Amino acid sequence: MARPLTFWFDFASTYSYLSALRVEETAKAAGIELIWRPFALGPIFAAQGWDSSPFNIYPAKGRAMWRDMARIAADRGLAYRPPADPSRFPQNSMLAARLAIVALDHPQGPLFCREIFRAQFERGQDIAAAAILADCLDRAGLPANLAAEAESEANRPRLREATERAVAAGIFGAPSFTLGEELFWGDDRLEQALIWAQR
Amino acid sequence: MARPLTFWFDFASTYSYLSALRVEETAKAAGIELIWRPFALGPIFAAQGWDSSPFNIYPAKGRAMWRDMARIAADRGLAYRPPADPSRFPQNSMLAARLAIVALDHPQGPLFCREIFRAQFERGQDIAAAAILADCLDRAGLPANLAAEAESEANRPRLREATERAVAAGIFGAPSFTLGEELFWGDDRLEQALIWAQR
């Protein structure tokens, strides 16, 4: 019995977008069950002494990332568009993540997650805006009242708990994939993680 | 006429070892001319405020790298062995790099570079030791007197110049591959870089 693969992502992460758009069909083709797990990269970066994305802190690394994203998105035929205003990267993904956690209690959860990534990286929208998140719920066929549930006292701790589990799993960036104790970092390790899952 | 691909590496870099051992046959299979270009990652890291490898500065990232290396090396059937004493990572690669620059003036240069990587990451040897470098010259069929040439006044500036060219090319890590203005970072981008070279 193959083990399930956990897909850890932050909605603000460019490479998480790349994985989100292909992980479901790729895992399905490999016959591997998939668990979507949003977490918050910000506190993990802060614990490393970073007050922003390393792609902003280290400009050469950032320039290479944007070019890499453009090449890969073109190769994959994605509708990706880089941010019109790069100073707004990374976006605040906390609201989106809390909403995704409740959305993922429903079968449309993964579709909703992809819609958030598309809003940001294909339509250039602000995923911290309630109206954009409401539109993503609608596109995924989920009820608008999930937004209130996401911000409830019962739900708010779940993102922090997911982030604590990410840290405990050794996660330091996104996307990451875990399979028991094995940690794979980066969209470019998805295929390898699935091969391990099949063993 | 396909453009040549430049392979930028630092001998202390684990992922550069992975590329060094496969880049020649992979480029040859793609019909792409290859240029080996040692440079010094240390000054580039120092300019980013790092006094060591990011794999040491960020422990979770470091743990993931060592595990990633072990998995990939096993998948590729390499004789890779992690350092017995991880506190000695990264090794001082300056002598090796200066020697590689003169060795690469000879046809055996790429073989010599692979021998240095193997000494360090397969045989657990210290590539800052003159005796180890002499052994690598011998294994590559190169004359022992290249060691003196490497440390000559004429040769010493060439490593600094290579590093300055790396910075000018936007390089911030190793291995990197360049093709005109296009920069590809990481062993996992080699195939993509070769596809671009073929266009």
CSV table of C-alpha atoms in Angstrom, one decimal:
chain,number,residue,atom,x,y,z
A,1,MET,CA,0.0,0.0,0.0
A,2,ALA,CA,1.6,3.2,-1.2
A,3,ARG,CA,1.9,6.0,1.4
A,4,PRO,CA,0.2,9.3,0.9
A,5,LEU,CA,2.3,12.3,-0.1
A,6,THR,CA,1.8,15.6,1.8
A,7,PHE,CA,2.1,18.8,-0.3
A,8,TRP,CA,3.2,21.8,1.9
A,9,PHE,CA,2.7,25.2,0.3
A,10,ASP,CA,2.4,28.9,1.0
A,11,PHE,CA,0.1,30.8,-1.4
A,12,ALA,CA,2.7,33.7,-1.7
A,13,SER,CA,5.3,31.3,-3.1
A,14,THR,CA,6.0,31.3,-6.8
A,15,TYR,CA,7.3,27.7,-6.9
A,16,SER,CA,4.3,26.6,-4.9
A,17,TYR,CA,2.1,27.9,-7.7
A,18,LEU,CA,4.0,25.7,-10.2
A,19,SER,CA,3.4,22.6,-8.0
A,20,ALA,CA,-0.2,23.4,-7.2
A,21,LEU,CA,-1.1,23.4,-10.8
A,22,ARG,CA,0.4,20.0,-11.6
A,23,VAL,CA,0.6,18.1,-8.3
A,24,GLU,CA,-2.9,16.5,-8.4
A,25,GLU,CA,-2.7,15.0,-11.9
A,26,THR,CA,0.9,14.0,-11.3
A,27,ALA,CA,0.2,12.2,-8.1
A,28,LYS,CA,-2.9,10.6,-9.6
A,29,ALA,CA,-0.9,9.3,-12.5
A,30,ALA,CA,1.5,7.8,-10.0
A,31,GLY,CA,-1.3,6.3,-8.0
A,32,ILE,CA,-0.4,8.2,-4.9
A,33,GLU,CA,-2.9,9.8,-2.5
A,34,LEU,CA,-2.2,13.5,-2.0
A,35,ILE,CA,-2.7,15.7,1.1
A,36,TRP,CA,-2.8,19.5,0.6
A,37,ARG,CA,-1.3,21.3,3.5
A,38,PRO,CA,-1.1,25.1,3.5
A,39,PHE,CA,1.3,26.6,6.0
A,40,ALA,CA,2.9,30.0,6.7
A,41,LEU,CA,6.4,30.5,5.4
A,42,GLY,CA,6.7,34.0,7.0
A,43,PRO,CA,7.3,32.8,10.6
A,44,ILE,CA,9.8,30.2,9.3
A,45,PHE,CA,11.7,32.9,7.4
A,46,ALA,CA,11.5,35.2,10.4
A,47,ALA,CA,13.1,32.6,12.6
A,48,GLN,CA,16.0,32.5,10.1
A,49,GLY,CA,16.4,36.2,10.4
A,50,TRP,CA,14.6,37.2,7.2
A,51,ASP,CA,12.0,39.9,7.2
A,52,SER,CA,11.0,39.2,3.6
A,53,SER,CA,11.4,36.6,0.9
A,54,PRO,CA,15.0,35.5,0.2
A,55,PHE,CA,14.2,36.5,-3.4
A,56,ASN,CA,14.0,40.1,-2.2
A,57,ILE,CA,16.8,39.9,0.3
A,58,TYR,CA,19.3,38.5,-2.2
A,59,PRO,CA,18.7,40.4,-5.5
A,60,ALA,CA,20.7,38.1,-7.8
A,61,LYS,CA,18.7,35.1,-6.4
A,62,GLY,CA,15.5,37.0,-7.0
A,63,ARG,CA,16.4,38.0,-10.6
A,64,ALA,CA,17.2,34.3,-11.3
A,65,MET,CA,13.9,33.1,-9.8
A,66,TRP,CA,11.8,35.4,-11.9
A,67,ARG,CA,13.6,34.4,-15.1
A,68,ASP,CA,13.4,30.7,-14.0
A,69,MET,CA,9.6,31.0,-13.4
A,70,ALA,CA,9.1,32.6,-16.8
A,71,ARG,CA,11.0,29.9,-18.6
A,72,ILE,CA,9.3,27.0,-16.7
A,73,ALA,CA,5.8,28.6,-17.0
A,74,ALA,CA,6.3,29.0,-20.8
A,75,ASP,CA,7.6,25.4,-21.1
A,76,ARG,CA,4.5,24.1,-19.3
A,77,GLY,CA,2.1,26.3,-21.2
A,78,LEU,CA,0.9,28.1,-18.1
A,79,ALA,CA,-1.0,31.5,-18.1
A,80,TYR,CA,1.6,32.8,-15.6
A,81,ARG,CA,2.2,36.5,-15.5
A,82,PRO,CA,4.9,38.0,-13.2
A,83,PRO,CA,3.7,40.6,-10.8
A,84,ALA,CA,3.3,44.0,-12.5
A,85,ASP,CA,4.6,45.6,-9.3
A,86,PRO,CA,7.4,43.4,-8.0
A,87,SER,CA,7.6,45.4,-4.8
A,88,ARG,CA,4.3,43.8,-3.8
A,89,PHE,CA,6.0,40.4,-3.7
A,90,PRO,CA,5.5,38.4,-1.6
A,91,GLN,CA,1.8,38.9,-1.0
A,92,ASN,CA,0.2,38.5,2.4
A,93,SER,CA,-1.1,34.9,2.2
A,94,MET,CA,-2.4,34.5,5.8
A,95,LEU,CA,-6.1,35.1,5.0
A,96,ALA,CA,-5.9,32.8,2.0
A,97,ALA,CA,-4.2,30.1,4.0
A,98,ARG,CA,-6.8,30.2,6.8
A,99,LEU,CA,-9.6,30.0,4.2
A,100,ALA,CA,-7.9,27.2,2.4
A,101,ILE,CA,-7.7,25.2,5.6
A,102,VAL,CA,-11.5,25.2,5.9
A,103,ALA,CA,-12.0,24.8,2.1
A,104,LEU,CA,-9.8,21.7,2.3
A,105,ASP,CA,-12.4,20.1,4.6
A,106,HIS,CA,-14.5,20.0,1.3
A,107,PRO,CA,-13.8,18.0,-1.9
A,108,GLN,CA,-13.4,21.3,-3.8
A,109,GLY,CA,-10.5,22.4,-1.6
A,110,PRO,CA,-7.7,21.6,-4.0
A,111,LEU,CA,-9.6,23.4,-6.8
A,112,PHE,CA,-10.0,26.4,-4.5
A,113,CYS,CA,-6.3,26.4,-3.7
A,114,ARG,CA,-5.5,26.4,-7.4
A,115,GLU,CA,-7.9,29.3,-8.0
A,116,ILE,CA,-6.0,31.4,-5.3
A,117,PHE,CA,-2.7,30.7,-7.0
A,118,ARG,CA,-4.2,31.6,-10.4
A,119,ALA,CA,-5.7,34.8,-9.1
A,120,GLN,CA,-2.3,35.9,-7.9
A,121,PHE,CA,0.1,34.5,-10.5
A,122,GLU,CA,-2.2,34.6,-13.6
A,123,ARG,CA,-4.6,37.4,-13.0
A,124,GLY,CA,-2.4,39.7,-11.0
A,125,GLN,CA,-4.9,39.9,-8.1
A,126,ASP,CA,-4.4,40.6,-4.4
A,127,ILE,CA,-5.1,37.4,-2.5
A,128,ALA,CA,-5.3,39.4,0.8
A,129,ALA,CA,-8.5,41.0,-0.5
A,130,ALA,CA,-11.7,39.6,0.7
A,131,ALA,CA,-13.4,40.2,-2.6
A,132,ILE,CA,-10.8,38.2,-4.5
A,133,LEU,CA,-11.0,35.3,-2.0
A,134,ALA,CA,-14.8,35.4,-2.4
A,135,ASP,CA,-14.4,35.1,-6.1
A,136,CYS,CA,-12.1,32.1,-5.7
A,137,LEU,CA,-14.6,30.4,-3.5
A,138,ASP,CA,-17.3,31.0,-6.1
A,139,ARG,CA,-15.1,29.7,-8.9
A,140,ALA,CA,-14.4,26.5,-6.9
A,141,GLY,CA,-18.2,26.1,-6.1
A,142,LEU,CA,-17.7,26.7,-2.4
A,143,PRO,CA,-20.1,28.7,-0.2
A,144,ALA,CA,-19.2,32.3,0.6
A,145,ASN,CA,-19.8,31.8,4.3
A,146,LEU,CA,-16.5,29.8,4.6
A,147,ALA,CA,-14.8,33.2,4.8
A,148,ALA,CA,-16.4,33.8,8.2
A,149,GLU,CA,-15.6,30.2,9.3
A,150,ALA,CA,-12.0,30.8,8.3
A,151,GLU,CA,-11.7,33.7,10.6
A,152,SER,CA,-13.5,32.1,13.5
A,153,GLU,CA,-11.8,31.4,16.9
A,154,ALA,CA,-12.0,27.7,16.1
A,155,ASN,CA,-10.1,27.9,12.8
A,156,ARG,CA,-7.5,30.6,13.4
A,157,PRO,CA,-5.1,28.4,15.4
A,158,ARG,CA,-5.1,25.7,12.6
A,159,LEU,CA,-2.7,27.7,10.4
A,160,ARG,CA,-0.3,28.2,13.3
A,161,GLU,CA,-0.5,24.5,14.1
A,162,ALA,CA,0.2,23.6,10.5
A,163,THR,CA,3.2,25.8,10.5
A,164,GLU,CA,4.5,24.2,13.7
A,165,ARG,CA,4.1,20.8,12.1
A,166,ALA,CA,6.0,22.1,9.1
A,167,VAL,CA,8.9,23.2,11.3
A,168,ALA,CA,8.8,19.9,13.1
A,169,ALA,CA,9.0,18.1,9.7
A,170,GLY,CA,12.2,20.1,9.0
A,171,ILE,CA,10.5,22.3,6.4
A,172,PHE,CA,12.3,25.6,5.6
A,173,GLY,CA,10.8,26.5,2.2
A,174,ALA,CA,7.9,25.9,-0.2
A,175,PRO,CA,6.8,23.9,-1.8
A,176,SER,CA,7.9,20.9,0.2
A,177,PHE,CA,6.7,17.3,0.0
A,178,THR,CA,6.8,14.8,2.9
A,179,LEU,CA,6.5,11.1,2.9
A,180,GLY,CA,6.9,9.8,6.5
A,181,GLU,CA,10.3,11.1,7.6
A,182,GLU,CA,11.4,12.0,4.0
A,183,LEU,CA,11.4,15.6,3.1
A,184,PHE,CA,11.7,16.8,-0.5
A,185,TRP,CA,12.1,20.5,-1.2
A,186,GLY,CA,11.0,22.3,-4.3
A,187,ASP,CA,8.8,21.8,-7.3
A,188,ASP,CA,11.7,20.1,-9.1
A,189,ARG,CA,11.6,17.2,-6.5
A,190,LEU,CA,8.0,16.3,-7.0
A,191,GLU,CA,8.7,13.4,-9.4
A,192,GLN,CA,11.4,12.0,-7.1
A,193,ALA,CA,9.0,12.2,-4.1
A,194,LEU,CA,6.3,10.3,-6.1
A,195,ILE,CA,8.8,7.6,-7.0
A,196,TRP,CA,9.7,7.2,-3.3
A,197,ALA,CA,6.0,7.1,-2.5
A,198,GLN,CA,5.6,4.2,-4.8
A,199,ARG,CA,8.3,2.1,-3.2
B,1,MET,CA,24.9,26.3,-34.8
B,2,ALA,CA,24.2,25.5,-31.1
B,3,ARG,CA,25.7,27.8,-28.5
B,4,PRO,CA,28.2,26.4,-26.0
B,5,LEU,CA,27.1,25.9,-22.4
B,6,THR,CA,29.3,27.3,-19.6
B,7,PHE,CA,29.3,25.2,-16.4
B,8,TRP,CA,30.2,27.3,-13.4
B,9,PHE,CA,31.2,25.4,-10.3
B,10,ASP,CA,33.0,25.6,-6.9
B,11,PHE,CA,34.8,22.4,-5.8
B,12,ALA,CA,33.4,22.8,-2.3
B,13,SER,CA,29.9,22.6,-3.5
B,14,THR,CA,28.0,19.3,-3.1
B,15,TYR,CA,25.6,19.9,-6.0
B,16,SER,CA,28.5,20.9,-8.2
B,17,TYR,CA,29.9,17.4,-7.6
B,18,LEU,CA,26.6,16.0,-8.9
B,19,SER,CA,26.8,18.1,-12.1
B,20,ALA,CA,30.5,17.6,-12.6
B,21,LEU,CA,30.1,13.8,-12.8
B,22,ARG,CA,27.4,13.9,-15.5
B,23,VAL,CA,27.7,17.2,-17.3
B,24,GLU,CA,30.2,16.0,-20.0
B,25,GLU,CA,28.2,13.0,-21.1
B,26,THR,CA,24.9,14.8,-20.8
B,27,ALA,CA,26.1,17.8,-22.9
B,28,LYS,CA,27.7,15.4,-25.5
B,29,ALA,CA,24.5,13.5,-25.8
B,30,ALA,CA,22.7,16.8,-26.5
B,31,GLY,CA,25.4,17.8,-29.0
B,32,ILE,CA,26.4,20.9,-27.0
B,33,GLU,CA,29.9,22.2,-26.5
B,34,LEU,CA,30.8,22.6,-22.9
B,35,ILE,CA,33.0,25.1,-21.1
B,36,TRP,CA,34.2,24.3,-17.6
B,37,ARG,CA,34.5,27.4,-15.4
B,38,PRO,CA,35.7,27.1,-11.8
B,39,PHE,CA,34.9,30.2,-9.7
B,40,ALA,CA,35.0,31.0,-5.9
B,41,LEU,CA,31.6,31.0,-4.2
B,42,GLY,CA,33.1,32.3,-0.9
B,43,PRO,CA,33.4,35.9,-1.9
B,44,ILE,CA,29.9,35.8,-3.4
B,45,PHE,CA,28.5,34.4,-0.2
B,46,ALA,CA,30.5,37.0,1.8
B,47,ALA,CA,28.9,39.8,-0.3
B,48,GLN,CA,25.5,38.4,0.8
B,49,GLY,CA,26.6,38.6,4.4
B,50,TRP,CA,27.3,34.9,4.8
B,51,ASP,CA,30.6,33.7,6.5
B,52,SER,CA,29.9,30.1,5.6
B,53,SER,CA,27.7,27.9,3.4
B,54,PRO,CA,24.0,28.6,3.7
B,55,PHE,CA,23.7,24.9,4.5
B,56,ASN,CA,25.6,25.6,7.7
B,57,ILE,CA,23.9,29.0,8.5
B,58,TYR,CA,20.4,27.5,8.1
B,59,PRO,CA,20.5,24.1,9.8
B,60,ALA,CA,17.1,22.8,8.4
B,61,LYS,CA,18.3,23.7,4.9
B,62,GLY,CA,21.5,21.9,5.6
B,63,ARG,CA,19.9,18.7,6.9
B,64,ALA,CA,17.6,18.6,3.8
B,65,MET,CA,20.6,19.1,1.5
B,66,TRP,CA,22.6,16.2,3.0
B,67,ARG,CA,19.5,13.9,2.8
B,68,ASP,CA,18.8,15.1,-0.8
B,69,MET,CA,22.4,14.4,-1.8
B,70,ALA,CA,22.3,10.9,-0.4
B,71,ARG,CA,19.0,10.1,-2.2
B,72,ILE,CA,20.2,11.5,-5.5
B,73,ALA,CA,23.6,9.9,-5.3
B,74,ALA,CA,22.0,6.5,-4.6
B,75,ASP,CA,19.6,7.0,-7.5
B,76,ARG,CA,22.5,7.8,-9.8
B,77,GLY,CA,24.7,5.0,-8.5
B,78,LEU,CA,27.4,7.3,-7.4
B,79,ALA,CA,30.1,6.4,-4.9
B,80,TYR,CA,29.2,9.4,-2.9
B,81,ARG,CA,30.0,9.5,0.9
B,82,PRO,CA,28.9,12.4,3.1
B,83,PRO,CA,31.7,14.0,5.0
B,84,ALA,CA,32.7,12.0,8.1
B,85,ASP,CA,33.2,15.3,9.9
B,86,PRO,CA,30.4,17.7,8.7
B,87,SER,CA,32.1,20.6,10.6
B,88,ARG,CA,34.7,20.5,7.9
B,89,PHE,CA,32.2,21.4,5.2
B,90,PRO,CA,32.6,23.5,3.1
B,91,GLN,CA,36.2,22.7,2.4
B,92,ASN,CA,38.6,25.4,1.3
B,93,SER,CA,38.5,25.1,-2.5
B,94,MET,CA,40.8,27.9,-3.5
B,95,LEU,CA,44.0,25.9,-4.2
B,96,ALA,CA,41.9,23.3,-6.2
B,97,ALA,CA,40.3,26.0,-8.2
B,98,ARG,CA,43.5,27.8,-9.1
B,99,LEU,CA,45.0,24.4,-10.1
B,100,ALA,CA,41.9,23.5,-12.2
B,101,ILE,CA,42.2,26.8,-14.1
B,102,VAL,CA,45.6,25.7,-15.4
B,103,ALA,CA,44.6,22.1,-15.8
B,104,LEU,CA,41.7,23.2,-18.0
B,105,ASP,CA,44.2,24.6,-20.4
B,106,HIS,CA,44.9,20.9,-21.1
B,107,PRO,CA,42.5,18.3,-22.6
B,108,GLN,CA,42.6,16.4,-19.3
B,109,GLY,CA,41.2,19.4,-17.4
B,110,PRO,CA,37.6,18.1,-17.0
B,111,LEU,CA,38.9,14.7,-15.9
B,112,PHE,CA,41.1,16.5,-13.3
B,113,CYS,CA,38.1,18.4,-12.0
B,114,ARG,CA,36.1,15.2,-11.6
B,115,GLU,CA,39.0,13.7,-9.7
B,116,ILE,CA,39.0,16.6,-7.3
B,117,PHE,CA,35.3,16.2,-6.7
B,118,ARG,CA,35.7,12.5,-6.2
B,119,ALA,CA,38.6,12.9,-3.8
B,120,GLN,CA,36.4,15.1,-1.6
B,121,PHE,CA,32.9,13.5,-2.0
B,122,GLU,CA,33.8,9.9,-2.6
B,123,ARG,CA,37.1,9.4,-0.8
B,124,GLY,CA,36.6,11.9,2.0
B,125,GLN,CA,39.9,13.6,1.3
B,126,ASP,CA,41.0,17.2,1.9
B,127,ILE,CA,41.2,19.1,-1.4
B,128,ALA,CA,43.2,21.9,0.2
B,129,ALA,CA,46.1,19.4,0.7
B,130,ALA,CA,48.9,19.6,-1.8
B,131,ALA,CA,49.4,15.8,-1.7
B,132,ILE,CA,45.7,15.2,-2.6
B,133,LEU,CA,45.8,17.7,-5.5
B,134,ALA,CA,49.1,16.0,-6.7
B,135,ASP,CA,47.3,12.7,-6.6
B,136,CYS,CA,44.4,14.1,-8.7
B,137,LEU,CA,46.8,15.5,-11.3
B,138,ASP,CA,48.4,12.0,-11.5
B,139,ARG,CA,45.1,10.3,-11.8
B,140,ALA,CA,44.2,12.7,-14.7
B,141,GLY,CA,47.5,12.1,-16.4
B,142,LEU,CA,48.6,15.7,-15.9
B,143,PRO,CA,52.2,16.8,-14.9
B,144,ALA,CA,52.9,17.6,-11.2
B,145,ASN,CA,54.5,20.9,-12.1
B,146,LEU,CA,51.1,22.4,-12.8
B,147,ALA,CA,50.8,22.9,-9.1
B,148,ALA,CA,53.6,25.5,-9.2
B,149,GLU,CA,52.1,27.1,-12.3
B,150,ALA,CA,48.8,27.4,-10.5
B,151,GLU,CA,50.3,29.4,-7.7
B,152,SER,CA,52.3,31.7,-10.0
B,153,GLU,CA,51.8,35.4,-10.1
B,154,ALA,CA,50.4,35.0,-13.7
B,155,ASN,CA,47.8,32.5,-12.7
B,156,ARG,CA,46.6,33.6,-9.3
B,157,PRO,CA,44.4,36.5,-10.6
B,158,ARG,CA,42.5,34.2,-13.0
B,159,LEU,CA,40.3,32.8,-10.2
B,160,ARG,CA,39.4,36.3,-9.1
B,161,GLU,CA,38.6,37.3,-12.6
B,162,ALA,CA,36.5,34.2,-13.1
B,163,THR,CA,34.6,35.0,-9.9
B,164,GLU,CA,34.1,38.6,-11.1
B,165,ARG,CA,32.7,37.3,-14.4
B,166,ALA,CA,30.4,35.0,-12.4
B,167,VAL,CA,29.0,38.0,-10.4
B,168,ALA,CA,28.6,39.9,-13.7
B,169,ALA,CA,26.6,37.0,-15.1
B,170,GLY,CA,24.3,37.1,-12.1
B,171,ILE,CA,25.6,34.0,-10.5
B,172,PHE,CA,24.8,33.6,-6.8
B,173,GLY,CA,25.2,29.8,-6.2
B,174,ALA,CA,26.8,26.7,-7.7
B,175,PRO,CA,26.5,24.9,-10.0
B,176,SER,CA,25.2,27.4,-12.5
B,177,PHE,CA,25.0,27.1,-16.2
B,178,THR,CA,25.0,30.1,-18.6
B,179,LEU,CA,24.1,30.3,-22.2
B,180,GLY,CA,24.5,33.9,-23.4
B,181,GLU,CA,22.4,36.0,-21.1
B,182,GLU,CA,20.4,33.0,-19.8
B,183,LEU,CA,21.4,31.8,-16.3
B,184,PHE,CA,20.3,28.4,-14.9
B,185,TRP,CA,21.0,27.6,-11.3
B,186,GLY,CA,21.3,24.1,-9.9
B,187,ASP,CA,22.1,20.6,-11.0
B,188,ASP,CA,18.4,20.1,-11.5
B,189,ARG,CA,18.4,22.7,-14.3
B,190,LEU,CA,21.1,21.1,-16.5
B,191,GLU,CA,18.6,19.3,-18.8
B,192,GLN,CA,16.6,22.5,-19.3
B,193,ALA,CA,19.8,24.5,-20.0
B,194,LEU,CA,20.8,21.9,-22.7
B,195,ILE,CA,17.3,22.1,-24.3
B,196,TRP,CA,17.8,25.9,-24.4
B,197,ALA,CA,21.2,25.5,-25.9
B,198,GLN,CA,19.8,23.4,-28.7
B,199,ARG,CA,17.2,26.0,-29.8
